[in-house]
Amino acid sequence: MAPRVVLSEEEEQKDRDDRDLLQEMERKFRSLETRRGTLVEEIRRLSSEQKSLYDRRQAPQQEVERIYDDHGSLGKKLMELRTAREKARRHLDAAVVALRELRLTIPPTERVRPDQLKREIADLEHKQQTSALPLEEENALVDRIRERTRELKTAESRTAVVAKHEAERKEAETRIRACRAEVDRLGAEFAQAKADRDAMMASIRTKLESAGSLVAEMRAKGKARAELMEKADGLSREMATLDQEARRIYGESRARREEAQRTLRAYTRPRGRTNDEVVSNLADAQLQELLKRGKITLGG
């Protein structure tokens, strides 16, 4: 059995103090490790929540992109409708002008239809036959009948021309109605497309606000995660410092014992192990176990 290492009283006291210090450092290390583990779990939770927020943000973001495409298509359609509406308005204006010019080319006598003239002549003749009129008035009435009769003959002789003018007039009026209907249709379609585009813009704004709130929440969690990471790194540095200090203390204690063993072997012969040596070696084993962990770094 090897001889027991004998240390000086001062060295024995130093050894005991070192063991007490190492045990205290072990407790502190474990406490720091627990605190860091809690921080790591919180960091992982925040990372998971950030990922969830990111995934939630994708749907409204993609919807916004789709609506933007539709919004752009509607903008193009509005430009086309505006151009078509202006063209239709020009056609309407031209149709109105054409009708006015047509009316100016038709003599006033052609504007009176033969059946109207016949009714007026019949009314005048009936008045002449049934009324006792002064000579002057009767002569004027006769002149009126004669004038209307001449107009009737002229109108009847120009029936084809009058019919043509009437057809042209009706055609011009029909064209005006068609142009006005086209203007109204394009105007209504333009108004509906503009309302749809405005609704899309409101929807985009709402979805962007929703996505923005998610981004703000992601940033807040990112900031909280960064702060926790900084605290966890601080704990890791503190644990590393404890690890280095424990290694130094253990190294000094081991050096003292090795020096004492060398001295003892130089002056004594080998002998069996004593209970004190067993206790001392057990303490060495406990100190060694403390350092087997090595430096622990933050993960996750």
mmCIF file of C-alpha atoms in Angstrom:
data_model
loop_
_atom_site.group_PDB
_atom_site.id
_atom_site.type_symbol
_atom_site.label_atom_id
_atom_site.label_comp_id
_atom_site.label_asym_id
_atom_site.label_seq_id
_atom_site.Cartn_x
_atom_site.Cartn_y
_atom_site.Cartn_z
ATOM 1 C CA MET A 1 0.000 0.000 0.000
ATOM 2 C CA ALA A 2 1.377 3.388 -1.026
ATOM 3 C CA PRO A 3 2.286 5.750 1.776
ATOM 4 C CA ARG A 4 -0.215 8.481 2.649
ATOM 5 C CA VAL A 5 0.557 11.922 1.303
ATOM 6 C CA VAL A 6 1.371 14.168 4.200
ATOM 7 C CA LEU A 7 0.776 17.888 3.700
ATOM 8 C CA SER A 8 1.699 20.702 5.971
ATOM 9 C CA GLU A 9 -1.006 22.107 8.186
ATOM 10 C CA GLU A 10 -1.145 25.213 6.023
ATOM 11 C CA GLU A 11 -1.414 23.138 2.852
ATOM 12 C CA GLU A 12 -4.063 20.884 4.417
ATOM 13 C CA GLN A 13 -6.100 23.947 5.314
ATOM 14 C CA LYS A 14 -5.621 25.308 1.796
ATOM 15 C CA ASP A 15 -6.745 21.963 0.394
ATOM 16 C CA ARG A 16 -9.874 21.966 2.526
ATOM 17 C CA ASP A 17 -10.612 25.569 1.565
ATOM 18 C CA ASP A 18 -10.152 24.689 -2.100
ATOM 19 C CA ARG A 19 -12.548 21.749 -1.802
ATOM 20 C CA ASP A 20 -15.133 23.956 -0.121
ATOM 21 C CA LEU A 21 -14.631 26.593 -2.794
ATOM 22 C CA LEU A 22 -14.956 24.038 -5.576
ATOM 23 C CA GLN A 23 -18.173 22.699 -4.073
ATOM 24 C CA GLU A 24 -19.535 26.237 -3.864
ATOM 25 C CA MET A 25 -18.458 26.828 -7.454
ATOM 26 C CA GLU A 26 -20.195 23.571 -8.426
ATOM 27 C CA ARG A 27 -23.445 24.753 -6.861
ATOM 28 C CA LYS A 28 -23.130 28.124 -8.593
ATOM 29 C CA PHE A 29 -22.328 26.405 -11.899
ATOM 30 C CA ARG A 30 -25.435 24.230 -11.588
ATOM 31 C CA SER A 31 -27.548 27.286 -10.775
ATOM 32 C CA LEU A 32 -26.188 29.131 -13.804
ATOM 33 C CA GLU A 33 -26.772 26.046 -15.942
ATOM 34 C CA THR A 34 -30.402 25.880 -14.815
ATOM 35 C CA ARG A 35 -30.946 29.562 -15.460
ATOM 36 C CA ARG A 36 -29.355 29.278 -18.875
ATOM 37 C CA GLY A 37 -31.521 26.244 -19.678
ATOM 38 C CA THR A 38 -34.616 28.292 -18.831
ATOM 39 C CA LEU A 39 -33.401 31.065 -21.111
ATOM 40 C CA VAL A 40 -32.715 28.587 -23.906
ATOM 41 C CA GLU A 41 -36.262 27.205 -23.637
ATOM 42 C CA GLU A 42 -37.644 30.745 -23.783
ATOM 43 C CA ILE A 43 -35.451 31.529 -26.786
ATOM 44 C CA ARG A 44 -36.703 28.413 -28.547
ATOM 45 C CA ARG A 45 -40.304 29.360 -27.740
ATOM 46 C CA LEU A 46 -39.799 32.851 -29.186
ATOM 47 C CA SER A 47 -38.129 31.368 -32.273
ATOM 48 C CA SER A 48 -41.107 29.058 -32.770
ATOM 49 C CA GLU A 49 -43.530 31.965 -32.392
ATOM 50 C CA GLN A 50 -41.506 34.017 -34.868
ATOM 51 C CA LYS A 51 -41.676 31.144 -37.357
ATOM 52 C CA SER A 52 -45.448 30.867 -36.814
ATOM 53 C CA LEU A 53 -45.878 34.612 -37.365
ATOM 54 C CA TYR A 54 -43.757 34.413 -40.513
ATOM 55 C CA ASP A 55 -45.924 31.598 -41.865
ATOM 56 C CA ARG A 56 -49.091 33.525 -41.014
ATOM 57 C CA ARG A 57 -47.699 36.573 -42.825
ATOM 58 C CA GLN A 58 -47.202 34.652 -46.062
ATOM 59 C CA ALA A 59 -50.922 34.164 -46.784
ATOM 60 C CA PRO A 60 -51.913 37.885 -46.646
ATOM 61 C CA GLN A 61 -48.691 38.798 -48.420
ATOM 62 C CA GLN A 62 -49.480 36.433 -51.298
ATOM 63 C CA GLU A 63 -53.075 37.700 -51.341
ATOM 64 C CA VAL A 64 -51.798 41.284 -51.535
ATOM 65 C CA GLU A 65 -49.584 40.354 -54.484
ATOM 66 C CA ARG A 66 -52.557 38.744 -56.243
ATOM 67 C CA ILE A 67 -54.780 41.762 -55.595
ATOM 68 C CA TYR A 68 -51.991 44.043 -56.825
ATOM 69 C CA ASP A 69 -51.995 42.121 -60.112
ATOM 70 C CA ASP A 70 -55.791 42.441 -60.370
ATOM 71 C CA HIS A 71 -55.526 46.110 -59.400
ATOM 72 C CA GLY A 72 -53.036 46.671 -62.204
ATOM 73 C CA SER A 73 -55.294 44.880 -64.678
ATOM 74 C CA LEU A 74 -58.223 47.064 -63.603
ATOM 75 C CA GLY A 75 -56.086 50.162 -63.999
ATOM 76 C CA LYS A 76 -55.320 49.130 -67.573
ATOM 77 C CA LYS A 77 -59.009 48.407 -68.160
ATOM 78 C CA LEU A 78 -59.957 51.854 -66.823
ATOM 79 C CA MET A 79 -57.581 53.495 -69.276
ATOM 80 C CA GLU A 80 -59.130 51.506 -72.124
ATOM 81 C CA LEU A 81 -62.667 52.347 -70.951
ATOM 82 C CA ARG A 82 -61.803 56.028 -70.613
ATOM 83 C CA THR A 83 -60.440 56.077 -74.150
ATOM 84 C CA ALA A 84 -63.498 54.210 -75.483
ATOM 85 C CA ARG A 85 -65.875 56.520 -73.585
ATOM 86 C CA GLU A 86 -64.210 59.646 -74.981
ATOM 87 C CA LYS A 87 -64.413 58.157 -78.470
ATOM 88 C CA ALA A 88 -68.118 57.374 -77.967
ATOM 89 C CA ARG A 89 -68.723 60.930 -76.765
ATOM 90 C CA ARG A 90 -67.075 62.278 -79.906
ATOM 91 C CA HIS A 91 -69.324 60.030 -81.985
ATOM 92 C CA LEU A 92 -72.369 61.341 -80.078
ATOM 93 C CA ASP A 93 -71.331 64.938 -80.602
ATOM 94 C CA ALA A 94 -70.800 64.255 -84.298
ATOM 95 C CA ALA A 95 -74.251 62.595 -84.551
ATOM 96 C CA VAL A 96 -75.931 65.580 -82.871
ATOM 97 C CA VAL A 97 -74.161 68.005 -85.217
ATOM 98 C CA ALA A 98 -75.113 65.868 -88.211
ATOM 99 C CA LEU A 99 -78.813 65.970 -87.217
ATOM 100 C CA ARG A 100 -78.706 69.736 -86.804
ATOM 101 C CA GLU A 101 -77.096 70.170 -90.206
ATOM 102 C CA LEU A 102 -79.661 67.815 -91.759
ATOM 103 C CA ARG A 103 -82.525 69.840 -90.339
ATOM 104 C CA LEU A 104 -81.006 73.014 -91.764
ATOM 105 C CA THR A 105 -80.922 71.487 -95.251
ATOM 106 C CA ILE A 106 -84.644 70.583 -95.197
ATOM 107 C CA PRO A 107 -86.876 73.489 -96.385
ATOM 108 C CA PRO A 108 -89.625 74.512 -93.962
ATOM 109 C CA THR A 109 -92.253 73.456 -96.492
ATOM 110 C CA GLU A 110 -90.970 69.898 -96.399
ATOM 111 C CA ARG A 111 -91.334 69.747 -92.698
ATOM 112 C CA VAL A 112 -95.106 69.848 -93.048
ATOM 113 C CA ARG A 113 -96.549 66.526 -94.055
ATOM 114 C CA PRO A 114 -99.306 66.353 -96.804
ATOM 115 C CA ASP A 115 -101.868 64.897 -94.395
ATOM 116 C CA GLN A 116 -101.362 67.866 -92.099
ATOM 117 C CA LEU A 117 -101.904 70.255 -94.994
ATOM 118 C CA LYS A 118 -105.059 68.398 -96.047
ATOM 119 C CA ARG A 119 -106.517 68.674 -92.552
ATOM 120 C CA GLU A 120 -105.731 72.380 -92.396
ATOM 121 C CA ILE A 121 -107.305 72.995 -95.833
ATOM 122 C CA ALA A 122 -110.399 71.075 -94.791
ATOM 123 C CA ASP A 123 -110.700 73.141 -91.615
ATOM 124 C CA LEU A 124 -110.336 76.376 -93.587
ATOM 125 C CA GLU A 125 -112.971 75.345 -96.168
ATOM 126 C CA HIS A 126 -115.362 74.298 -93.401
ATOM 127 C CA LYS A 127 -114.925 77.669 -91.747
ATOM 128 C CA GLN A 128 -115.587 79.444 -95.067
ATOM 129 C CA GLN A 129 -118.758 77.467 -95.668
ATOM 130 C CA THR A 130 -120.220 77.725 -92.187
ATOM 131 C CA SER A 131 -119.251 81.218 -91.167
ATOM 132 C CA ALA A 132 -120.517 84.611 -92.338
ATOM 133 C CA LEU A 133 -117.325 86.621 -92.610
ATOM 134 C CA PRO A 134 -116.671 90.144 -93.695
ATOM 135 C CA LEU A 135 -115.442 90.390 -97.234
ATOM 136 C CA GLU A 136 -111.902 91.254 -96.195
ATOM 137 C CA GLU A 137 -111.628 88.270 -93.850
ATOM 138 C CA GLU A 138 -113.212 85.944 -96.362
ATOM 139 C CA ASN A 139 -110.723 87.059 -99.009
ATOM 140 C CA ALA A 140 -107.840 86.414 -96.593
ATOM 141 C CA LEU A 141 -109.295 82.998 -95.803
ATOM 142 C CA VAL A 142 -109.508 82.187 -99.499
ATOM 143 C CA ASP A 143 -105.909 83.300 -99.990
ATOM 144 C CA ARG A 144 -104.906 81.037 -97.116
ATOM 145 C CA ILE A 145 -106.710 78.086 -98.665
ATOM 146 C CA ARG A 146 -105.047 78.756 -102.012
ATOM 147 C CA GLU A 147 -101.587 79.017 -100.376
ATOM 148 C CA ARG A 148 -102.064 75.757 -98.483
ATOM 149 C CA THR A 149 -103.344 74.091 -101.628
ATOM 150 C CA ARG A 150 -100.196 75.125 -103.515
ATOM 151 C CA GLU A 151 -98.061 73.845 -100.635
ATOM 152 C CA LEU A 152 -100.008 70.586 -100.714
ATOM 153 C CA LYS A 153 -99.333 70.139 -104.403
ATOM 154 C CA THR A 154 -95.660 70.911 -103.863
ATOM 155 C CA ALA A 155 -95.457 68.522 -100.931
ATOM 156 C CA GLU A 156 -97.234 65.792 -102.875
ATOM 157 C CA SER A 157 -94.886 66.315 -105.809
ATOM 158 C CA ARG A 158 -91.901 66.001 -103.514
ATOM 159 C CA THR A 159 -93.161 63.009 -101.580
ATOM 160 C CA ALA A 160 -90.086 60.924 -102.431
ATOM 161 C CA VAL A 161 -87.725 63.721 -101.429
ATOM 162 C CA VAL A 162 -89.630 64.364 -98.212
ATOM 163 C CA ALA A 163 -89.656 60.636 -97.438
ATOM 164 C CA LYS A 164 -85.901 60.503 -98.016
ATOM 165 C CA HIS A 165 -85.341 63.485 -95.745
ATOM 166 C CA GLU A 166 -87.596 61.918 -93.121
ATOM 167 C CA ALA A 167 -85.672 58.667 -93.323
ATOM 168 C CA GLU A 168 -82.394 60.542 -92.982
ATOM 169 C CA ARG A 169 -83.751 62.395 -89.985
ATOM 170 C CA LYS A 170 -84.912 59.208 -88.292
ATOM 171 C CA GLU A 171 -81.601 57.540 -89.049
ATOM 172 C CA ALA A 172 -79.717 60.489 -87.526
ATOM 173 C CA GLU A 173 -81.920 60.374 -84.423
ATOM 174 C CA THR A 174 -81.403 56.598 -84.154
ATOM 175 C CA ARG A 175 -77.653 57.114 -84.414
ATOM 176 C CA ILE A 176 -77.793 59.686 -81.630
ATOM 177 C CA ARG A 177 -79.719 57.309 -79.381
ATOM 178 C CA ALA A 178 -77.237 54.509 -80.100
ATOM 179 C CA CYS A 179 -74.246 56.784 -79.405
ATOM 180 C CA ARG A 180 -75.833 58.051 -76.193
ATOM 181 C CA ALA A 181 -76.545 54.471 -75.070
ATOM 182 C CA GLU A 182 -72.914 53.524 -75.777
ATOM 183 C CA VAL A 183 -71.674 56.515 -73.795
ATOM 184 C CA ASP A 184 -73.949 55.563 -70.897
ATOM 185 C CA ARG A 185 -72.845 51.908 -71.050
ATOM 186 C CA LEU A 186 -69.164 52.791 -71.079
ATOM 187 C CA GLY A 187 -69.697 55.341 -68.310
ATOM 188 C CA ALA A 188 -71.428 52.750 -66.111
ATOM 189 C CA GLU A 189 -68.726 50.165 -66.828
ATOM 190 C CA PHE A 190 -66.039 52.741 -66.054
ATOM 191 C CA ALA A 191 -67.734 53.673 -62.765
ATOM 192 C CA GLN A 192 -68.037 49.992 -61.768
ATOM 193 C CA ALA A 193 -64.401 49.271 -62.648
ATOM 194 C CA LYS A 194 -63.294 52.321 -60.657
ATOM 195 C CA ALA A 195 -65.372 51.209 -57.671
ATOM 196 C CA ASP A 196 -63.854 47.704 -57.929
ATOM 197 C CA ARG A 197 -60.351 49.151 -58.085
ATOM 198 C CA ASP A 198 -61.014 51.392 -55.071
ATOM 199 C CA ALA A 199 -62.348 48.367 -53.168
ATOM 200 C CA MET A 200 -59.203 46.429 -54.088
ATOM 201 C CA MET A 201 -57.028 49.273 -52.860
ATOM 202 C CA ALA A 202 -58.938 49.304 -49.557
ATOM 203 C CA SER A 203 -58.488 45.540 -49.305
ATOM 204 C CA ILE A 204 -54.763 45.897 -50.031
ATOM 205 C CA ARG A 205 -54.496 48.556 -47.340
ATOM 206 C CA THR A 206 -56.293 46.334 -44.820
ATOM 207 C CA LYS A 207 -54.153 43.313 -45.609
ATOM 208 C CA LEU A 208 -50.962 45.373 -45.512
ATOM 209 C CA GLU A 209 -51.964 46.712 -42.109
ATOM 210 C CA SER A 210 -52.550 43.129 -40.962
ATOM 211 C CA ALA A 211 -49.203 42.022 -42.381
ATOM 212 C CA GLY A 212 -47.572 45.082 -40.821
ATOM 213 C CA SER A 213 -48.912 44.194 -37.392
ATOM 214 C CA LEU A 214 -47.480 40.686 -37.819
ATOM 215 C CA VAL A 215 -44.125 42.158 -38.832
ATOM 216 C CA ALA A 216 -44.189 44.448 -35.799
ATOM 217 C CA GLU A 217 -44.949 41.471 -33.568
ATOM 218 C CA MET A 218 -42.144 39.484 -35.213
ATOM 219 C CA ARG A 219 -39.728 42.352 -34.585
ATOM 220 C CA ALA A 220 -40.814 42.615 -30.956
ATOM 221 C CA LYS A 221 -40.239 38.907 -30.442
ATOM 222 C CA GLY A 222 -36.939 39.156 -32.297
ATOM 223 C CA LYS A 223 -35.846 41.933 -29.974
ATOM 224 C CA ALA A 224 -36.914 39.933 -26.911
ATOM 225 C CA ARG A 225 -35.081 36.888 -28.292
ATOM 226 C CA ALA A 226 -31.924 38.940 -28.874
ATOM 227 C CA GLU A 227 -32.064 40.210 -25.288
ATOM 228 C CA LEU A 228 -32.445 36.646 -23.989
ATOM 229 C CA MET A 229 -29.584 35.510 -26.216
ATOM 230 C CA GLU A 230 -27.407 38.228 -24.718
ATOM 231 C CA LYS A 231 -28.312 37.107 -21.193
ATOM 232 C CA ALA A 232 -27.685 33.466 -22.089
ATOM 233 C CA ASP A 233 -24.307 34.369 -23.584
ATOM 234 C CA GLY A 234 -23.492 36.248 -20.378
ATOM 235 C CA LEU A 235 -24.350 33.154 -18.341
ATOM 236 C CA SER A 236 -22.212 31.016 -20.664
ATOM 237 C CA ARG A 237 -19.284 33.371 -20.188
ATOM 238 C CA GLU A 238 -19.777 33.265 -16.427
ATOM 239 C CA MET A 239 -19.894 29.452 -16.532
ATOM 240 C CA ALA A 240 -16.725 29.384 -18.633
ATOM 241 C CA THR A 241 -15.011 31.630 -16.093
ATOM 242 C CA LEU A 242 -16.086 29.294 -13.296
ATOM 243 C CA ASP A 243 -14.817 26.333 -15.296
ATOM 244 C CA GLN A 244 -11.422 27.949 -15.821
ATOM 245 C CA GLU A 245 -11.155 28.954 -12.167
ATOM 246 C CA ALA A 246 -12.109 25.435 -11.019
ATOM 247 C CA ARG A 247 -9.441 23.962 -13.287
ATOM 248 C CA ARG A 248 -6.879 26.348 -11.868
ATOM 249 C CA ILE A 249 -7.786 25.531 -8.257
ATOM 250 C CA TYR A 250 -7.845 21.828 -8.972
ATOM 251 C CA GLY A 251 -4.519 22.080 -10.765
ATOM 252 C CA GLU A 252 -2.900 23.835 -7.809
ATOM 253 C CA SER A 253 -4.315 21.285 -5.365
ATOM 254 C CA ARG A 254 -3.166 18.403 -7.498
ATOM 255 C CA ALA A 255 0.278 19.954 -7.856
ATOM 256 C CA ARG A 256 0.598 20.225 -4.071
ATOM 257 C CA ARG A 257 -0.336 16.569 -3.640
ATOM 258 C CA GLU A 258 1.988 15.400 -6.395
ATOM 259 C CA GLU A 259 4.841 17.356 -4.843
ATOM 260 C CA ALA A 260 4.054 15.857 -1.462
ATOM 261 C CA GLN A 261 3.924 12.361 -2.971
ATOM 262 C CA ARG A 262 7.289 12.797 -4.640
ATOM 263 C CA THR A 263 8.767 13.958 -1.354
ATOM 264 C CA LEU A 264 7.157 11.067 0.502
ATOM 265 C CA ARG A 265 8.391 8.471 -1.979
ATOM 266 C CA ALA A 266 11.874 9.882 -1.683
ATOM 267 C CA TYR A 267 12.069 9.253 2.098
ATOM 268 C CA THR A 268 9.697 6.352 2.776
ATOM 269 C CA ARG A 269 9.203 2.845 1.492
ATOM 270 C CA PRO A 270 5.890 1.768 -0.054
ATOM 271 C CA ARG A 271 3.210 0.713 2.371
ATOM 272 C CA GLY A 272 -0.496 0.007 2.290
ATOM 273 C CA ARG A 273 -3.159 2.620 1.636
ATOM 274 C CA THR A 274 -4.604 4.242 4.713
ATOM 275 C CA ASN A 275 -8.111 5.503 5.249
ATOM 276 C CA ASP A 276 -6.815 9.062 4.995
ATOM 277 C CA GLU A 277 -5.346 8.362 1.583
ATOM 278 C CA VAL A 278 -8.609 6.807 0.433
ATOM 279 C CA VAL A 279 -10.469 9.920 1.555
ATOM 280 C CA SER A 280 -7.907 12.137 -0.175
ATOM 281 C CA ASN A 281 -8.108 10.144 -3.402
ATOM 282 C CA LEU A 282 -11.918 10.257 -3.239
ATOM 283 C CA ALA A 283 -11.729 14.035 -2.985
ATOM 284 C CA ASP A 284 -9.457 14.056 -6.039
ATOM 285 C CA ALA A 285 -11.945 11.919 -7.906
ATOM 286 C CA GLN A 286 -14.780 14.298 -7.014
ATOM 287 C CA LEU A 287 -12.760 17.279 -8.215
ATOM 288 C CA GLN A 288 -11.923 15.463 -11.432
ATOM 289 C CA GLU A 289 -15.590 14.685 -11.996
ATOM 290 C CA LEU A 290 -16.365 18.411 -11.683
ATOM 291 C CA LEU A 291 -14.101 19.150 -14.627
ATOM 292 C CA LYS A 292 -15.174 16.324 -16.917
ATOM 293 C CA ARG A 293 -17.935 18.479 -18.319
ATOM 294 C CA GLY A 294 -15.556 20.936 -19.857
ATOM 295 C CA LYS A 295 -16.722 24.258 -21.227
ATOM 296 C CA ILE A 296 -20.481 24.359 -21.956
ATOM 297 C CA THR A 297 -21.671 26.587 -24.741
ATOM 298 C CA LEU A 298 -25.165 27.847 -25.549
ATOM 299 C CA GLY A 299 -27.063 25.782 -28.075
ATOM 300 C CA GLY A 300 -30.288 26.306 -30.038
#
